[in-house]
CSV table of N, CA and C in Angstrom, one decimal:
chain,number,residue,atom,x,y,z
H,824,MET,N,-14.1,2.2,6.0
H,824,MET,CA,-15.0,1.4,5.2
H,824,MET,C,-15.9,0.7,6.2
H,825,ARG,N,-17.2,0.6,5.9
H,825,ARG,CA,-18.1,0.0,6.8
H,825,ARG,C,-19.0,-1.0,6.0
H,826,ASP,N,-19.3,-2.1,6.6
H,826,ASP,CA,-20.1,-3.1,5.9
H,826,ASP,C,-21.2,-3.6,6.9
H,827,ASN,N,-22.1,-4.4,6.5
H,827,ASN,CA,-23.2,-4.9,7.3
H,827,ASN,C,-23.1,-6.4,7.3
H,828,GLY,N,-21.9,-7.0,7.2
H,828,GLY,CA,-21.7,-8.4,7.1
H,828,GLY,C,-21.7,-9.1,8.4
H,829,ARG,N,-20.8,-10.1,8.5
H,829,ARG,CA,-20.8,-11.0,9.6
H,829,ARG,C,-20.4,-10.4,11.0
H,830,GLY,N,-19.6,-9.3,10.9
H,830,GLY,CA,-19.1,-8.7,12.1
H,830,GLY,C,-18.0,-9.5,12.7
H,831,ILE,N,-17.4,-8.9,13.8
H,831,ILE,CA,-16.3,-9.5,14.4
H,831,ILE,C,-16.6,-9.7,15.9
H,832,ALA,N,-16.3,-10.9,16.4
H,832,ALA,CA,-16.6,-11.1,17.9
H,832,ALA,C,-15.6,-10.3,18.7
H,833,PRO,N,-16.1,-9.8,19.9
H,833,PRO,CA,-15.2,-9.0,20.7
H,833,PRO,C,-13.9,-9.7,21.1
H,834,THR,N,-13.9,-11.0,21.2
H,834,THR,CA,-12.7,-11.7,21.6
H,834,THR,C,-11.7,-11.7,20.4
H,835,LEU,N,-12.2,-11.6,19.2
H,835,LEU,CA,-11.3,-11.7,18.0
H,835,LEU,C,-10.8,-10.3,17.6
H,836,LEU,N,-11.6,-9.3,18.0
H,836,LEU,CA,-11.3,-7.9,17.5
H,836,LEU,C,-9.8,-7.5,17.8
H,837,PRO,N,-9.2,-7.8,19.0
H,837,PRO,CA,-7.8,-7.3,19.2
H,837,PRO,C,-6.8,-8.1,18.3
H,838,HIS,N,-7.3,-9.2,17.7
H,838,HIS,CA,-6.3,-10.0,16.9
H,838,HIS,C,-6.6,-10.0,15.4
H,839,VAL,N,-7.5,-9.2,14.9
H,839,VAL,CA,-7.8,-9.2,13.5
H,839,VAL,C,-6.6,-8.9,12.6
H,840,PHE,N,-5.6,-8.2,13.1
H,840,PHE,CA,-4.5,-7.8,12.3
H,840,PHE,C,-3.3,-8.8,12.4
H,841,ASP,N,-3.5,-9.8,13.3
H,841,ASP,CA,-2.5,-10.8,13.4
H,841,ASP,C,-2.4,-11.7,12.2
H,842,LEU,N,-1.2,-12.1,11.8
H,842,LEU,CA,-0.9,-12.9,10.7
H,842,LEU,C,-1.6,-14.3,10.8
H,843,PHE,N,-2.3,-14.7,9.8
H,843,PHE,CA,-3.0,-16.0,9.7
H,843,PHE,C,-4.2,-16.1,10.6
H,844,GLU,N,-4.7,-15.0,11.2
H,844,GLU,CA,-5.9,-15.0,12.1
H,844,GLU,C,-7.1,-15.0,11.2
H,845,GLN,N,-8.0,-16.0,11.5
H,845,GLN,CA,-9.2,-16.0,10.7
H,845,GLN,C,-10.5,-16.2,11.5
H,846,GLY,N,-10.4,-16.5,12.8
H,846,GLY,CA,-11.6,-16.7,13.6
H,846,GLY,C,-12.2,-18.1,13.2
H,847,PRO,N,-13.3,-18.4,13.9
H,847,PRO,CA,-13.9,-19.7,13.7
H,847,PRO,C,-14.6,-19.8,12.3
H,848,ARG,N,-14.5,-21.0,11.7
H,848,ARG,CA,-15.2,-21.2,10.4
H,848,ARG,C,-16.4,-22.0,10.7
H,849,GLY,N,-17.5,-21.6,10.0
H,849,GLY,CA,-18.7,-22.4,10.1
H,849,GLY,C,-19.0,-23.1,8.8
H,850,LEU,N,-20.1,-23.8,8.7
H,850,LEU,CA,-20.5,-24.4,7.4
H,850,LEU,C,-20.7,-23.5,6.3
H,851,ASP,N,-21.1,-22.3,6.6
H,851,ASP,CA,-21.3,-21.3,5.6
H,851,ASP,C,-20.0,-20.6,5.1
H,852,ARG,N,-18.9,-20.9,5.8
H,852,ARG,CA,-17.6,-20.3,5.5
H,852,ARG,C,-16.5,-21.4,5.5
H,853,ASN,N,-16.7,-22.4,4.7
H,853,ASN,CA,-15.7,-23.5,4.8
H,853,ASN,C,-14.5,-23.2,4.0
H,854,GLN,N,-14.5,-22.3,3.1
H,854,GLN,CA,-13.3,-21.9,2.4
H,854,GLN,C,-13.0,-20.5,2.6
H,855,GLY,N,-12.1,-20.2,3.5
H,855,GLY,CA,-11.7,-18.9,3.8
H,855,GLY,C,-10.4,-18.5,3.1
H,856,GLY,N,-9.9,-17.3,3.4
H,856,GLY,CA,-8.7,-16.8,2.9
H,856,GLY,C,-7.5,-17.4,3.7
H,857,LEU,N,-6.4,-16.8,3.5
H,857,LEU,CA,-5.1,-17.2,4.1
H,857,LEU,C,-4.9,-16.5,5.5
H,858,GLY,N,-5.6,-15.4,5.7
H,858,GLY,CA,-5.4,-14.7,6.9
H,858,GLY,C,-4.2,-13.7,6.9
H,859,VAL,N,-3.9,-13.3,5.7
H,859,VAL,CA,-2.8,-12.3,5.5
H,859,VAL,C,-3.3,-10.9,5.1
H,860,GLY,N,-4.5,-10.8,4.6
H,860,GLY,CA,-5.0,-9.5,4.1
H,860,GLY,C,-4.9,-8.3,5.0
H,861,LEU,N,-5.5,-8.5,6.2
H,861,LEU,CA,-5.5,-7.4,7.1
H,861,LEU,C,-4.1,-7.1,7.7
H,862,THR,N,-3.3,-8.1,7.8
H,862,THR,CA,-1.9,-7.9,8.3
H,862,THR,C,-1.2,-7.1,7.2
H,863,LEU,N,-1.4,-7.4,5.9
H,863,LEU,CA,-0.8,-6.7,4.9
H,863,LEU,C,-1.2,-5.2,4.8
H,864,VAL,N,-2.5,-5.0,5.0
H,864,VAL,CA,-3.1,-3.6,5.1
H,864,VAL,C,-2.4,-2.9,6.2
H,865,GLN,N,-2.3,-3.5,7.4
H,865,GLN,CA,-1.7,-2.8,8.5
H,865,GLN,C,-0.3,-2.4,8.3
H,866,ARG,N,0.5,-3.3,7.7
H,866,ARG,CA,1.9,-3.1,7.5
H,866,ARG,C,2.1,-2.0,6.4
H,867,LEU,N,1.3,-2.0,5.4
H,867,LEU,CA,1.4,-1.0,4.3
H,867,LEU,C,1.1,0.4,4.9
H,868,VAL,N,0.0,0.5,5.7
H,868,VAL,CA,-0.4,1.7,6.3
H,868,VAL,C,0.7,2.2,7.3
H,869,GLN,N,1.3,1.3,8.0
H,869,GLN,CA,2.4,1.7,9.0
H,869,GLN,C,3.6,2.2,8.2
H,870,LEU,N,3.9,1.6,7.1
H,870,LEU,CA,5.0,2.1,6.3
H,870,LEU,C,4.9,3.5,5.8
H,871,HIS,N,3.6,4.0,5.7
H,871,HIS,CA,3.3,5.3,5.4
H,871,HIS,C,3.0,6.2,6.6
H,872,HIS,N,3.5,5.7,7.7
H,872,HIS,CA,3.3,6.4,9.0
H,872,HIS,C,1.9,6.7,9.4
H,873,GLY,N,1.0,5.7,9.1
H,873,GLY,CA,-0.4,5.8,9.4
H,873,GLY,C,-0.8,4.8,10.4
H,874,ALA,N,-2.1,4.7,10.6
H,874,ALA,CA,-2.7,3.7,11.5
H,874,ALA,C,-4.0,3.2,10.9
H,875,VAL,N,-4.3,2.0,11.3
H,875,VAL,CA,-5.6,1.3,10.8
H,875,VAL,C,-6.3,0.8,12.1
H,876,GLU,N,-7.6,0.9,12.1
H,876,GLU,CA,-8.4,0.4,13.3
H,876,GLU,C,-9.5,-0.4,12.8
H,877,ALA,N,-9.9,-1.4,13.6
H,877,ALA,CA,-11.1,-2.2,13.3
H,877,ALA,C,-12.1,-2.1,14.4
H,878,ARG,N,-13.3,-2.0,14.0
H,878,ARG,CA,-14.4,-1.9,15.0
H,878,ARG,C,-15.6,-2.8,14.6
H,879,SER,N,-16.3,-3.3,15.6
H,879,SER,CA,-17.5,-4.1,15.3
H,879,SER,C,-18.3,-4.2,16.6
H,880,ASP,N,-19.6,-4.2,16.5
H,880,ASP,CA,-20.4,-4.4,17.6
H,880,ASP,C,-20.7,-5.8,17.9
H,881,GLY,N,-20.1,-6.7,17.1
H,881,GLY,CA,-20.2,-8.2,17.4
H,881,GLY,C,-20.7,-8.9,16.2
H,882,PRO,N,-20.9,-10.2,16.3
H,882,PRO,CA,-21.4,-11.0,15.2
H,882,PRO,C,-22.7,-10.6,14.7
H,883,GLY,N,-22.8,-10.5,13.4
H,883,GLY,CA,-24.1,-10.1,12.7
H,883,GLY,C,-24.3,-8.6,12.7
H,884,GLN,N,-23.3,-7.8,13.2
H,884,GLN,CA,-23.5,-6.4,13.3
H,884,GLN,C,-22.6,-5.6,12.3
H,885,GLY,N,-21.9,-6.3,11.4
H,885,GLY,CA,-21.0,-5.6,10.5
H,885,GLY,C,-19.7,-5.2,11.1
H,886,SER,N,-18.8,-4.6,10.3
H,886,SER,CA,-17.5,-4.2,10.7
H,886,SER,C,-17.2,-2.8,10.1
H,887,GLU,N,-16.3,-2.1,10.7
H,887,GLU,CA,-15.8,-0.8,10.2
H,887,GLU,C,-14.3,-0.8,10.4
H,888,PHE,N,-13.7,-0.4,9.3
H,888,PHE,CA,-12.2,-0.3,9.3
H,888,PHE,C,-11.9,1.2,8.9
H,889,ALA,N,-11.0,1.8,9.7
H,889,ALA,CA,-10.6,3.2,9.4
H,889,ALA,C,-9.1,3.2,9.2
H,890,VAL,N,-8.7,3.8,8.1
H,890,VAL,CA,-7.3,4.0,7.8
H,890,VAL,C,-7.0,5.5,7.9
H,891,ARG,N,-6.0,5.8,8.7
H,891,ARG,CA,-5.6,7.2,8.8
H,891,ARG,C,-4.1,7.4,8.3
H,892,LEU,N,-3.9,8.3,7.4
H,892,LEU,CA,-2.6,8.6,6.9
H,892,LEU,C,-2.3,10.1,7.1
H,893,PRO,N,-1.0,10.4,7.3
H,893,PRO,CA,-0.7,11.8,7.5
H,893,PRO,C,-0.8,12.5,6.1
H,894,ALA,N,-1.0,13.8,6.2
H,894,ALA,CA,-1.1,14.6,5.0
H,894,ALA,C,0.3,14.7,4.4
H,895,ALA,N,0.3,14.6,3.1
H,895,ALA,CA,1.6,14.7,2.3
H,895,ALA,C,2.1,16.1,2.3
H,896,SER,N,3.4,16.2,2.5
H,896,SER,CA,4.0,17.5,2.3
H,896,SER,C,4.9,17.4,1.1
H,897,VAL,N,4.9,18.5,0.3
H,897,VAL,CA,5.7,18.5,-0.9
H,897,VAL,C,6.9,19.3,-0.7
H,898,ARG,N,8.1,18.7,-0.9
H,898,ARG,CA,9.3,19.4,-0.8
H,898,ARG,C,9.9,19.6,-2.1
H,899,ARG,N,10.3,20.8,-2.4
H,899,ARG,CA,10.9,21.1,-3.7
H,899,ARG,C,12.4,21.2,-3.5
H,900,PRO,N,13.2,20.6,-4.4
H,900,PRO,CA,14.6,20.7,-4.2
H,900,PRO,C,15.1,22.1,-4.5
H,901,PRO,N,16.1,22.6,-3.7
H,901,PRO,CA,16.6,24.0,-4.0
H,901,PRO,C,17.2,24.1,-5.4
H,902,ARG,N,16.9,25.1,-6.0
H,902,ARG,CA,17.4,25.3,-7.4
H,902,ARG,C,18.7,26.0,-7.4
H,903,ASN,N,19.5,25.6,-8.3
H,903,ASN,CA,20.8,26.3,-8.5
H,903,ASN,C,20.6,27.7,-9.0
H,904,ARG,N,21.1,28.7,-8.4
H,904,ARG,CA,20.8,30.1,-8.8
H,904,ARG,C,21.4,30.4,-10.2
H,905,VAL,N,22.5,29.8,-10.5
H,905,VAL,CA,23.1,30.1,-11.8
H,905,VAL,C,22.3,29.4,-12.9
H,906,ALA,N,21.9,28.2,-12.6
H,906,ALA,CA,21.1,27.5,-13.6
H,906,ALA,C,19.8,28.2,-13.8
H,907,ALA,N,19.2,28.7,-12.7
H,907,ALA,CA,17.9,29.4,-12.8
H,907,ALA,C,18.0,30.6,-13.7
H,908,ARG,N,19.1,31.4,-13.5
H,908,ARG,CA,19.3,32.6,-14.3
H,908,ARG,C,19.6,32.3,-15.8
H,909,THR,N,20.4,31.3,-16.1
H,909,THR,CA,20.8,31.1,-17.4
H,909,THR,C,19.9,30.1,-18.2
H,910,GLY,N,19.1,29.3,-17.4
H,910,GLY,CA,18.3,28.3,-18.0
H,910,GLY,C,19.1,27.0,-18.3
H,911,ARG,N,20.3,27.0,-17.9
H,911,ARG,CA,21.2,25.8,-18.1
H,911,ARG,C,21.1,24.9,-16.9
H,912,GLY,N,21.5,23.7,-17.1
H,912,GLY,CA,21.5,22.8,-16.0
H,912,GLY,C,20.3,22.0,-15.9
H,913,ARG,N,19.3,22.3,-16.7
H,913,ARG,CA,18.1,21.4,-16.7
H,913,ARG,C,18.3,20.3,-17.6
H,914,ARG,N,18.0,19.1,-17.1
H,914,ARG,CA,18.1,17.9,-17.9
H,914,ARG,C,16.8,17.5,-18.5
H,915,ARG,N,16.8,17.1,-19.7
H,915,ARG,CA,15.6,16.6,-20.4
H,915,ARG,C,15.6,15.1,-20.3
H,916,PRO,N,14.5,14.5,-20.1
H,916,PRO,CA,14.5,13.0,-20.1
H,916,PRO,C,14.9,12.4,-21.4
H,917,ARG,N,15.6,11.3,-21.4
H,917,ARG,CA,16.0,10.7,-22.6
H,917,ARG,C,15.0,9.6,-23.0
H,918,VAL,N,14.4,9.7,-24.1
H,918,VAL,CA,13.4,8.8,-24.6
H,918,VAL,C,14.0,7.7,-25.4
H,919,VAL,N,13.9,6.4,-25.0
H,919,VAL,CA,14.4,5.3,-25.8
H,919,VAL,C,13.3,4.5,-26.2
H,920,PRO,N,13.1,4.3,-27.6
H,920,PRO,CA,12.0,3.5,-28.0
H,920,PRO,C,12.1,2.1,-27.7
H,921,ALA,N,11.0,1.4,-27.4
H,921,ALA,CA,11.1,0.0,-27.1
H,921,ALA,C,11.3,-0.8,-28.3
H,922,PRO,N,12.1,-1.9,-28.2
H,922,PRO,CA,12.3,-2.7,-29.4
H,922,PRO,C,11.0,-3.4,-29.9
H,923,ALA,N,11.0,-3.7,-31.2
H,923,ALA,CA,9.8,-4.4,-31.7
H,923,ALA,C,9.7,-5.8,-31.1
H,924,PRO,N,8.5,-6.3,-30.9
H,924,PRO,CA,8.4,-7.7,-30.4
H,924,PRO,C,9.2,-8.7,-31.2
H,925,GLY,N,9.9,-9.6,-30.4
H,925,GLY,CA,10.7,-10.6,-31.1
H,925,GLY,C,12.1,-10.1,-31.4
H,926,ARG,N,12.4,-8.9,-31.1
H,926,ARG,CA,13.7,-8.3,-31.4
H,926,ARG,C,14.6,-8.1,-30.1
H,927,ILE,N,14.0,-8.5,-29.0
H,927,ILE,CA,14.8,-8.4,-27.7
H,927,ILE,C,15.8,-9.5,-27.6
H,928,ARG,N,17.0,-9.1,-27.4
H,928,ARG,CA,18.1,-10.1,-27.2
H,928,ARG,C,18.9,-9.8,-26.0
H,929,ALA,N,19.3,-10.9,-25.3
H,929,ALA,CA,20.1,-10.7,-24.1
H,929,ALA,C,21.5,-10.3,-24.5
H,930,ARG,N,22.1,-9.5,-23.8
H,930,ARG,CA,23.5,-9.1,-24.1
H,930,ARG,C,24.4,-10.0,-23.4
H,931,ARG,N,25.5,-10.4,-24.0
H,931,ARG,CA,26.5,-11.2,-23.4
H,931,ARG,C,27.6,-10.3,-22.9
H,932,ARG,N,28.2,-10.7,-21.8
H,932,ARG,CA,29.3,-9.9,-21.2
H,932,ARG,C,30.6,-10.6,-21.5
């Protein structure tokens, strides 16, 4: 993603993914966020074995963020040969209707 906003100072760029990092606040930015958004993005991307990068040419030059994720591979579970030949062994999902509003009761043990 690329924008043409405030940009990021070169001294702040290595720290933009640090928790609670916000950089200096000016009069035009007196109410900032908590400084957790980019940290959260980085952690979520890492959980998916990916990487995120931030780039900027400096203040007033905008910013660019790149997220790279590995391609997904689809693994199919091995089928039981007997079940495949006979058509048995396949389970159908059980559909349970939701109770009408106001009819939900806690069960006692």
